[in-house]
């Protein structure tokens, strides 16, 4: 009985050693792909960098920095929607990374999601009030939002003017009809009645 227990403990230790070894190899493999992805990004090989970051994510899916780096590469490529997805994943794993809010705000800005961009830049400025980059982007976002509001107001005013002009035209047409048809008919009817009496 004791010999069987010793064998079981030895097997357990062997399995544990294999698991630890494979885990450390996984960490080294993810790190190699992550570093290679950053190198490719610096060299301007965005597609290669995205591939390396994706491989690293498959190996180490819970590391928020990988999603951030792949999102940054996707943003440089112009794939803003995919970048936003990566930044969202990064923030799910680590919601305290202010720079990811800034990157996501830029991606939102480039996809026209201005209110979301504004909220991200406000979050950045709450944590880093002197962040010039976030201040500049926030002012751009607010400028575009104000232009859209003004354009919307101008469009509403133009439509209101159009409706008022249509009403005025209908009123003028009614008045012409009254003076051109109804009044003469009333006059001729009155004259005709006076002849019959």
Coordinates of C-alpha atoms in Angstrom, one line a residue:
X1 CA 0.0 0.0 0.0
X2 CA 2.8 2.4 0.9
X3 CA 4.6 1.6 -2.3
X4 CA 1.5 2.5 -4.3
X5 CA 1.2 5.8 -2.5
X6 CA 4.8 6.6 -3.2
X7 CA 4.3 5.9 -6.9
X8 CA 1.2 8.2 -6.9
X9 CA 3.1 11.0 -5.2
X10 CA 6.0 10.6 -7.7
X11 CA 3.6 10.7 -10.6
X12 CA 1.9 13.7 -9.2
X13 CA 5.3 15.5 -8.8
X14 CA 6.3 14.5 -12.3
X15 CA 3.1 15.9 -13.7
X16 CA 3.5 19.1 -11.7
X17 CA 7.0 19.6 -13.0
X18 CA 5.9 19.1 -16.6
X19 CA 3.1 21.6 -16.1
X20 CA 5.4 24.1 -14.6
X21 CA 7.9 23.6 -17.4
X22 CA 5.3 23.9 -20.1
X23 CA 3.9 27.0 -18.4
X24 CA 7.3 28.7 -18.3
X25 CA 7.9 27.8 -21.9
X26 CA 4.5 29.4 -22.7
X27 CA 5.6 32.6 -21.0
X28 CA 8.8 32.6 -22.9
X29 CA 7.0 31.9 -26.2
X30 CA 4.5 34.7 -25.6
X31 CA 7.2 37.1 -24.6
X32 CA 9.2 36.3 -27.8
X33 CA 6.2 36.9 -30.0
X34 CA 5.3 40.1 -28.1
X35 CA 8.9 41.5 -28.4
X36 CA 9.0 40.5 -32.1
X37 CA 5.7 42.2 -32.7
X38 CA 7.0 45.4 -31.2
X39 CA 10.1 45.2 -33.3
X40 CA 8.1 44.7 -36.5
X41 CA 5.9 47.7 -35.5
X42 CA 9.0 49.9 -35.1
X43 CA 10.2 48.7 -38.5
X44 CA 6.8 49.7 -40.0
X45 CA 5.7 46.1 -40.7
X46 CA 2.2 46.6 -39.2
X47 CA 0.7 43.4 -40.6
X48 CA 3.5 41.3 -39.3
X49 CA 3.3 43.0 -35.9
X50 CA -0.4 42.3 -35.7
X51 CA 0.2 38.6 -36.5
X52 CA 2.9 38.4 -33.7
X53 CA 0.6 40.1 -31.2
X54 CA -2.2 37.7 -32.1
X55 CA 0.0 34.7 -31.6
X56 CA 1.1 36.1 -28.2
X57 CA -2.5 36.6 -27.3
X58 CA -3.3 33.0 -28.1
X59 CA -0.6 31.9 -25.7
X60 CA -1.2 34.5 -23.0
X61 CA -4.9 35.7 -23.5
X62 CA -5.1 37.4 -20.1
X63 CA -2.3 39.9 -20.5
X64 CA -3.9 43.3 -21.2
X65 CA -0.7 44.8 -22.7
X66 CA -0.9 42.5 -25.7
X67 CA -4.4 43.7 -26.6
X68 CA -3.2 47.3 -26.2
X69 CA -0.3 46.7 -28.5
X70 CA -2.3 44.9 -31.1
X71 CA -5.0 47.6 -30.9
X72 CA -2.3 50.3 -31.4
X73 CA -1.0 48.4 -34.5
X74 CA -4.5 48.1 -35.9
X75 CA -5.1 51.8 -35.3
X76 CA -1.9 52.6 -37.3
X77 CA -3.3 50.4 -40.1
X78 CA -6.6 52.3 -40.0
X79 CA -8.6 49.4 -38.6
X80 CA -10.2 51.6 -36.0
X81 CA -13.2 49.3 -35.2
X82 CA -10.8 46.3 -34.5
X83 CA -8.6 48.6 -32.5
X84 CA -11.5 49.6 -30.4
X85 CA -12.3 45.9 -29.7
X86 CA -8.7 45.3 -28.6
X87 CA -8.7 48.4 -26.4
X88 CA -12.0 47.3 -24.8
X89 CA -10.5 43.9 -24.0
X90 CA -7.4 45.5 -22.6
X91 CA -9.6 47.7 -20.4
X92 CA -11.7 44.7 -19.3
X93 CA -8.5 43.1 -18.0
X94 CA -7.0 46.3 -16.6
X95 CA -9.4 49.3 -16.3
X96 CA -6.8 51.6 -14.7
X97 CA -4.7 52.0 -17.9
X98 CA -5.3 55.6 -18.7
X99 CA -3.2 55.5 -21.9
X100 CA -5.6 52.9 -23.3
X101 CA -8.5 55.2 -22.8
X102 CA -6.6 57.8 -24.7
X103 CA -5.9 55.4 -27.6
X104 CA -9.5 54.2 -27.6
X105 CA -10.7 57.9 -27.6
X106 CA -8.5 58.5 -30.7
X107 CA -10.0 55.4 -32.4
X108 CA -13.5 56.6 -31.5
X109 CA -12.7 60.0 -32.9
X110 CA -11.6 58.4 -36.2
X111 CA -14.8 56.4 -36.5
X112 CA -17.0 59.4 -35.8
X113 CA -18.1 58.1 -32.4
X114 CA -17.5 61.6 -30.9
X115 CA -19.5 61.3 -27.7
X116 CA -17.6 58.2 -26.7
X117 CA -14.3 59.8 -27.7
X118 CA -15.3 62.8 -25.5
X119 CA -16.0 60.5 -22.5
X120 CA -12.6 58.7 -22.9
X121 CA -10.7 62.0 -23.1
X122 CA -12.5 63.3 -20.1
X123 CA -11.5 60.1 -18.2
X124 CA -7.9 60.6 -19.3
X125 CA -7.9 64.2 -18.1
X126 CA -9.5 63.2 -14.8
X127 CA -6.4 61.0 -14.1
X128 CA -3.9 63.2 -16.0
X129 CA -5.2 66.8 -16.0
X130 CA -2.1 68.2 -17.8
X131 CA -2.1 65.6 -20.6
X132 CA -1.7 68.0 -23.6
X133 CA -2.5 65.3 -26.1
X134 CA -5.8 64.5 -24.5
X135 CA -6.6 68.2 -24.1
X136 CA -6.0 68.8 -27.8
X137 CA -8.1 65.8 -28.9
X138 CA -10.9 66.8 -26.5
X139 CA -11.0 70.3 -27.9
X140 CA -11.2 68.9 -31.5
X141 CA -14.0 66.6 -30.5
X142 CA -15.9 69.4 -28.8
X143 CA -15.4 71.6 -31.8
X144 CA -16.8 69.0 -34.1
X145 CA -19.7 68.3 -31.8
X146 CA -20.5 72.0 -31.6
X147 CA -20.4 72.3 -35.4
X148 CA -22.8 69.3 -35.6
X149 CA -25.1 70.9 -33.1
X150 CA -25.0 74.2 -34.9
X151 CA -25.6 72.5 -38.3
X152 CA -28.5 70.6 -36.8
X153 CA -29.9 73.9 -35.4
X154 CA -29.4 75.6 -38.7
X155 CA -31.1 72.7 -40.5
X156 CA -34.0 72.8 -38.1
X157 CA -34.3 76.6 -38.6
X158 CA -34.1 76.1 -42.4
X159 CA -36.9 73.5 -42.3
X160 CA -39.0 75.8 -40.0
X161 CA -38.5 78.7 -42.5
X162 CA -39.5 76.3 -45.3
X163 CA -42.7 75.3 -43.5
X164 CA -43.5 79.0 -42.7
X165 CA -43.0 79.9 -46.3
X166 CA -45.2 77.1 -47.4
X167 CA -47.9 78.2 -45.0
X168 CA -47.6 81.8 -46.2
X169 CA -47.8 80.7 -49.8
X170 CA -51.0 78.7 -49.0
X171 CA -52.4 81.7 -47.2
X172 CA -51.7 83.9 -50.2
X173 CA -53.2 81.4 -52.6
X174 CA -56.3 81.2 -50.4
X175 CA -56.5 85.0 -50.4
X176 CA -56.2 85.1 -54.2
X177 CA -58.9 82.5 -54.5
X178 CA -61.2 84.5 -52.1
X179 CA -60.6 87.8 -54.0
X180 CA -60.5 86.2 -57.4
X181 CA -63.3 83.7 -57.2
X182 CA -65.4 83.9 -54.0
X183 CA -65.8 87.7 -53.8
X184 CA -66.7 88.1 -57.5
X185 CA -69.2 85.2 -57.2
X186 CA -70.7 86.8 -54.1
X187 CA -71.0 90.1 -56.0
X188 CA -72.6 88.4 -59.0
X189 CA -74.8 86.4 -56.9
X190 CA -76.0 89.5 -55.1
X191 CA -76.6 91.3 -58.4
X192 CA -78.4 88.2 -59.7
X193 CA -80.6 88.1 -56.7
X194 CA -81.4 91.8 -57.0
X195 CA -82.6 91.2 -60.6
X196 CA -85.0 88.5 -59.5
X197 CA -86.6 90.6 -56.8

